[in-house]
Amino acid sequence: MSPVTPRPAPGALRPDLARIASWIQPGSRVLDLGCGDGALLAHLRDHRQVRGAGVELDDNCVIACVRRGVEVIQQNLEDGLALFDDKQFDTVVLSQTLQSMHRTQHILREMARVARYGVVSFPNFGYWPHGWSILRGRMPVTGQMPYQWYNTPNIHLCTLRDFEQLAGELRLDILERATFNEGREIKLLPGWRSTLAVYRFASP
């Protein structure tokens, strides 16, 4: 009998978002880039007294944020963060969006500019079934990357080591890392066994 993957209770955050929330100091200022339906910001507001704002492009997600009472700005992240001042926030979050950005280095530099701390999460292309799929001559399709090669929004896939090298080049000081597979946290051989990585870094 196969193990049952734990699912969040109704209204609960996904495990990766719960970990992100645990890294954010109560009462701090948070900017959530690509904030989706505003679930993380609403949780931080209600449970950690955070003053937050989100940036989101999708119309339906913006409406969902408004319904939650979350402050949201409708804007394409590719246009940058010129609306925000240097160190205007304590923490800036980019959850499962980095891999779809055209200018990866630019958005990371902008995150470091507008906040003291940054949090990013992305699919781990080093997950071992991905390599097996490529050896069989096919691009991988998994729960974390469910798209076919011709319709995927993921344009810059990377492994844990790839991101850590880039962070070093940008002088981002990695403070914490958590890795997950289908909602379970992975501690043993995370580069091979995790499907999602979450990093917290300090700005230069």
Coordinates of C-alpha atoms in Angstrom, one line a residue:
M1 CA 0.0 0.0 0.0
S2 CA 1.5 3.3 -1.0
P3 CA 2.0 6.1 1.6
V4 CA -0.6 8.8 1.6
T5 CA 0.7 12.3 1.0
P6 CA -0.3 14.6 3.8
R7 CA -2.6 17.4 2.7
P8 CA -3.0 20.8 4.4
A9 CA -6.1 21.2 6.5
P10 CA -8.7 23.5 5.0
G11 CA -7.5 27.0 5.4
A12 CA -4.0 25.9 6.3
L13 CA -0.9 27.0 4.4
R14 CA 1.0 24.7 2.2
P15 CA 4.1 23.3 4.0
D16 CA 6.5 25.4 2.0
L17 CA 4.5 28.6 2.7
A18 CA 4.3 27.6 6.4
R19 CA 8.1 27.4 6.5
I20 CA 8.4 30.8 4.9
A21 CA 5.9 32.2 7.4
S22 CA 8.0 30.8 10.3
W23 CA 11.1 32.8 9.0
I24 CA 9.3 36.1 9.1
Q25 CA 9.5 38.2 12.3
P26 CA 6.2 39.3 13.8
G27 CA 5.3 42.9 13.1
S28 CA 7.7 43.2 10.2
R29 CA 7.1 44.6 6.7
V30 CA 6.7 42.1 3.9
L31 CA 6.5 42.3 0.1
D32 CA 5.2 39.1 -1.6
L33 CA 6.0 39.0 -5.3
G34 CA 3.7 36.9 -7.4
C35 CA 1.5 36.6 -4.3
G36 CA -1.2 34.5 -6.0
D37 CA -4.5 34.6 -4.0
G38 CA -2.9 36.3 -1.0
A39 CA -3.0 33.3 1.3
L40 CA 0.5 33.9 2.7
L41 CA 0.0 37.6 3.3
A42 CA -3.4 37.0 5.0
H43 CA -1.8 34.4 7.2
L44 CA 1.1 36.7 8.2
R45 CA -1.3 39.5 8.9
D46 CA -3.6 37.4 11.0
H47 CA -1.0 35.3 12.9
R48 CA 2.2 37.4 12.9
Q49 CA 0.8 41.0 12.8
V50 CA 2.8 41.6 9.6
R51 CA 2.3 44.7 7.5
G52 CA 2.3 43.3 4.0
A53 CA 1.7 44.0 0.3
G54 CA 1.6 41.8 -2.7
V55 CA 2.4 42.2 -6.4
E56 CA 0.4 40.0 -8.8
L57 CA -0.5 40.1 -12.5
D58 CA -3.4 37.6 -12.8
D59 CA -6.8 39.2 -12.6
N60 CA -8.5 36.4 -10.7
C61 CA -5.7 36.3 -8.1
V62 CA -5.9 40.1 -7.6
I63 CA -9.6 39.7 -6.9
A64 CA -8.9 36.9 -4.5
C65 CA -6.4 39.1 -2.6
V66 CA -8.9 42.0 -2.4
R67 CA -11.5 39.6 -1.0
R68 CA -9.0 38.5 1.7
G69 CA -8.4 42.2 2.5
V70 CA -4.8 41.9 1.3
E71 CA -3.1 45.0 -0.2
V72 CA -2.1 44.1 -3.8
I73 CA -0.6 46.0 -6.7
Q74 CA -1.3 44.6 -10.2
Q75 CA 1.9 44.6 -12.1
N76 CA 4.2 42.4 -14.2
L77 CA 7.3 41.5 -12.2
E78 CA 9.4 41.7 -15.4
D79 CA 9.0 45.5 -15.2
G80 CA 11.0 45.5 -12.0
L81 CA 10.4 46.9 -8.5
A82 CA 11.0 50.6 -9.3
L83 CA 7.8 51.4 -7.3
F84 CA 9.5 50.5 -4.1
D85 CA 12.3 52.4 -2.2
D86 CA 15.6 50.9 -1.0
K87 CA 15.0 48.7 2.1
Q88 CA 11.3 49.7 2.2
F89 CA 10.6 46.2 3.5
D90 CA 12.1 43.8 6.0
T91 CA 11.5 40.7 3.9
V92 CA 10.6 40.2 0.2
V93 CA 9.2 36.8 -0.9
L94 CA 9.3 35.3 -4.4
S95 CA 7.5 31.9 -4.1
Q96 CA 7.7 29.4 -7.0
T97 CA 8.1 32.2 -9.6
L98 CA 11.8 32.6 -10.0
Q99 CA 12.0 29.9 -12.7
S100 CA 9.5 31.8 -14.9
M101 CA 11.4 35.1 -14.8
H102 CA 13.2 36.2 -17.9
R103 CA 15.8 38.3 -15.9
T104 CA 16.7 36.1 -13.0
Q105 CA 19.7 38.1 -11.8
H106 CA 17.8 41.4 -12.1
I107 CA 14.9 40.3 -9.9
L108 CA 17.2 38.9 -7.2
R109 CA 19.2 42.1 -7.2
E110 CA 15.9 44.1 -6.9
M111 CA 14.8 41.9 -4.0
A112 CA 18.1 42.6 -2.3
R113 CA 17.6 46.3 -2.9
V114 CA 14.1 46.7 -1.5
A115 CA 14.4 44.4 1.6
R116 CA 16.9 43.3 4.3
Y117 CA 16.0 39.7 3.7
G118 CA 14.7 37.7 0.8
V119 CA 13.0 34.4 0.4
V120 CA 12.8 32.4 -2.8
S121 CA 11.4 29.0 -3.7
F122 CA 11.6 27.1 -7.0
P123 CA 11.3 23.6 -8.4
N124 CA 14.5 21.5 -8.0
F125 CA 15.6 20.3 -11.4
G126 CA 18.1 18.0 -9.7
Y127 CA 15.3 15.7 -8.5
W128 CA 16.5 12.2 -9.6
P129 CA 13.5 11.2 -11.7
H130 CA 14.1 14.3 -13.9
G131 CA 17.5 12.9 -14.8
W132 CA 16.0 9.5 -15.5
S133 CA 13.4 11.0 -17.7
I134 CA 16.1 12.9 -19.7
L135 CA 18.1 9.6 -20.1
R136 CA 15.0 8.1 -21.6
G137 CA 14.9 11.0 -24.1
R138 CA 12.0 12.9 -22.6
M139 CA 11.7 16.2 -20.7
P140 CA 10.5 15.5 -17.2
V141 CA 6.8 16.0 -16.2
T142 CA 6.1 15.8 -12.5
G143 CA 3.8 17.2 -9.9
Q144 CA 6.0 20.2 -9.2
M145 CA 6.6 20.7 -13.0
P146 CA 3.4 19.5 -14.6
Y147 CA 3.8 21.1 -18.0
Q148 CA 4.9 19.7 -21.3
W149 CA 8.0 21.2 -22.9
Y150 CA 6.0 23.2 -25.4
N151 CA 3.6 24.9 -23.0
T152 CA 5.7 25.3 -19.8
P153 CA 6.1 28.8 -18.1
N154 CA 9.3 27.5 -16.6
I155 CA 12.2 29.0 -18.6
H156 CA 15.1 29.0 -16.1
L157 CA 15.2 25.7 -14.3
C158 CA 18.0 25.0 -11.8
T159 CA 19.3 22.7 -9.1
L160 CA 20.1 23.6 -5.5
R161 CA 23.8 24.0 -6.3
D162 CA 23.0 26.2 -9.3
F163 CA 21.0 28.6 -7.1
E164 CA 23.6 28.6 -4.4
Q165 CA 26.3 29.5 -6.9
L166 CA 24.3 32.3 -8.3
A167 CA 23.5 33.6 -4.8
G168 CA 27.2 33.7 -4.1
E169 CA 27.9 35.6 -7.3
L170 CA 25.3 38.2 -6.3
R171 CA 26.7 38.4 -2.7
L172 CA 23.4 37.1 -1.2
D173 CA 24.2 35.5 2.2
I174 CA 22.1 32.3 2.4
L175 CA 20.8 31.9 6.0
E176 CA 18.4 29.0 5.8
R177 CA 17.3 26.3 3.4
A178 CA 14.3 23.9 3.4
T179 CA 13.5 21.3 0.8
F180 CA 10.3 19.4 0.2
N181 CA 8.8 16.6 -1.8
E182 CA 5.0 16.5 -2.1
G183 CA 4.6 18.4 1.2
R184 CA 7.1 16.3 3.1
E185 CA 10.3 18.0 4.3
I186 CA 13.4 16.3 2.9
K187 CA 16.7 16.3 4.9
L188 CA 18.6 13.4 3.5
L189 CA 20.2 14.0 0.1
P190 CA 17.9 16.9 -0.7
G191 CA 19.6 17.7 -4.0
W192 CA 18.4 14.4 -5.3
R193 CA 15.3 13.7 -3.4
S194 CA 13.5 17.1 -3.1
T195 CA 11.1 18.6 -5.7
L196 CA 11.0 22.1 -4.2
A197 CA 13.6 24.2 -2.5
V198 CA 13.1 27.3 -0.3
Y199 CA 15.9 29.6 0.6
R200 CA 16.2 32.6 3.0
F201 CA 19.0 35.1 2.4
A202 CA 20.3 38.4 3.7
S203 CA 20.9 41.2 1.3
P204 CA 24.5 42.6 0.8

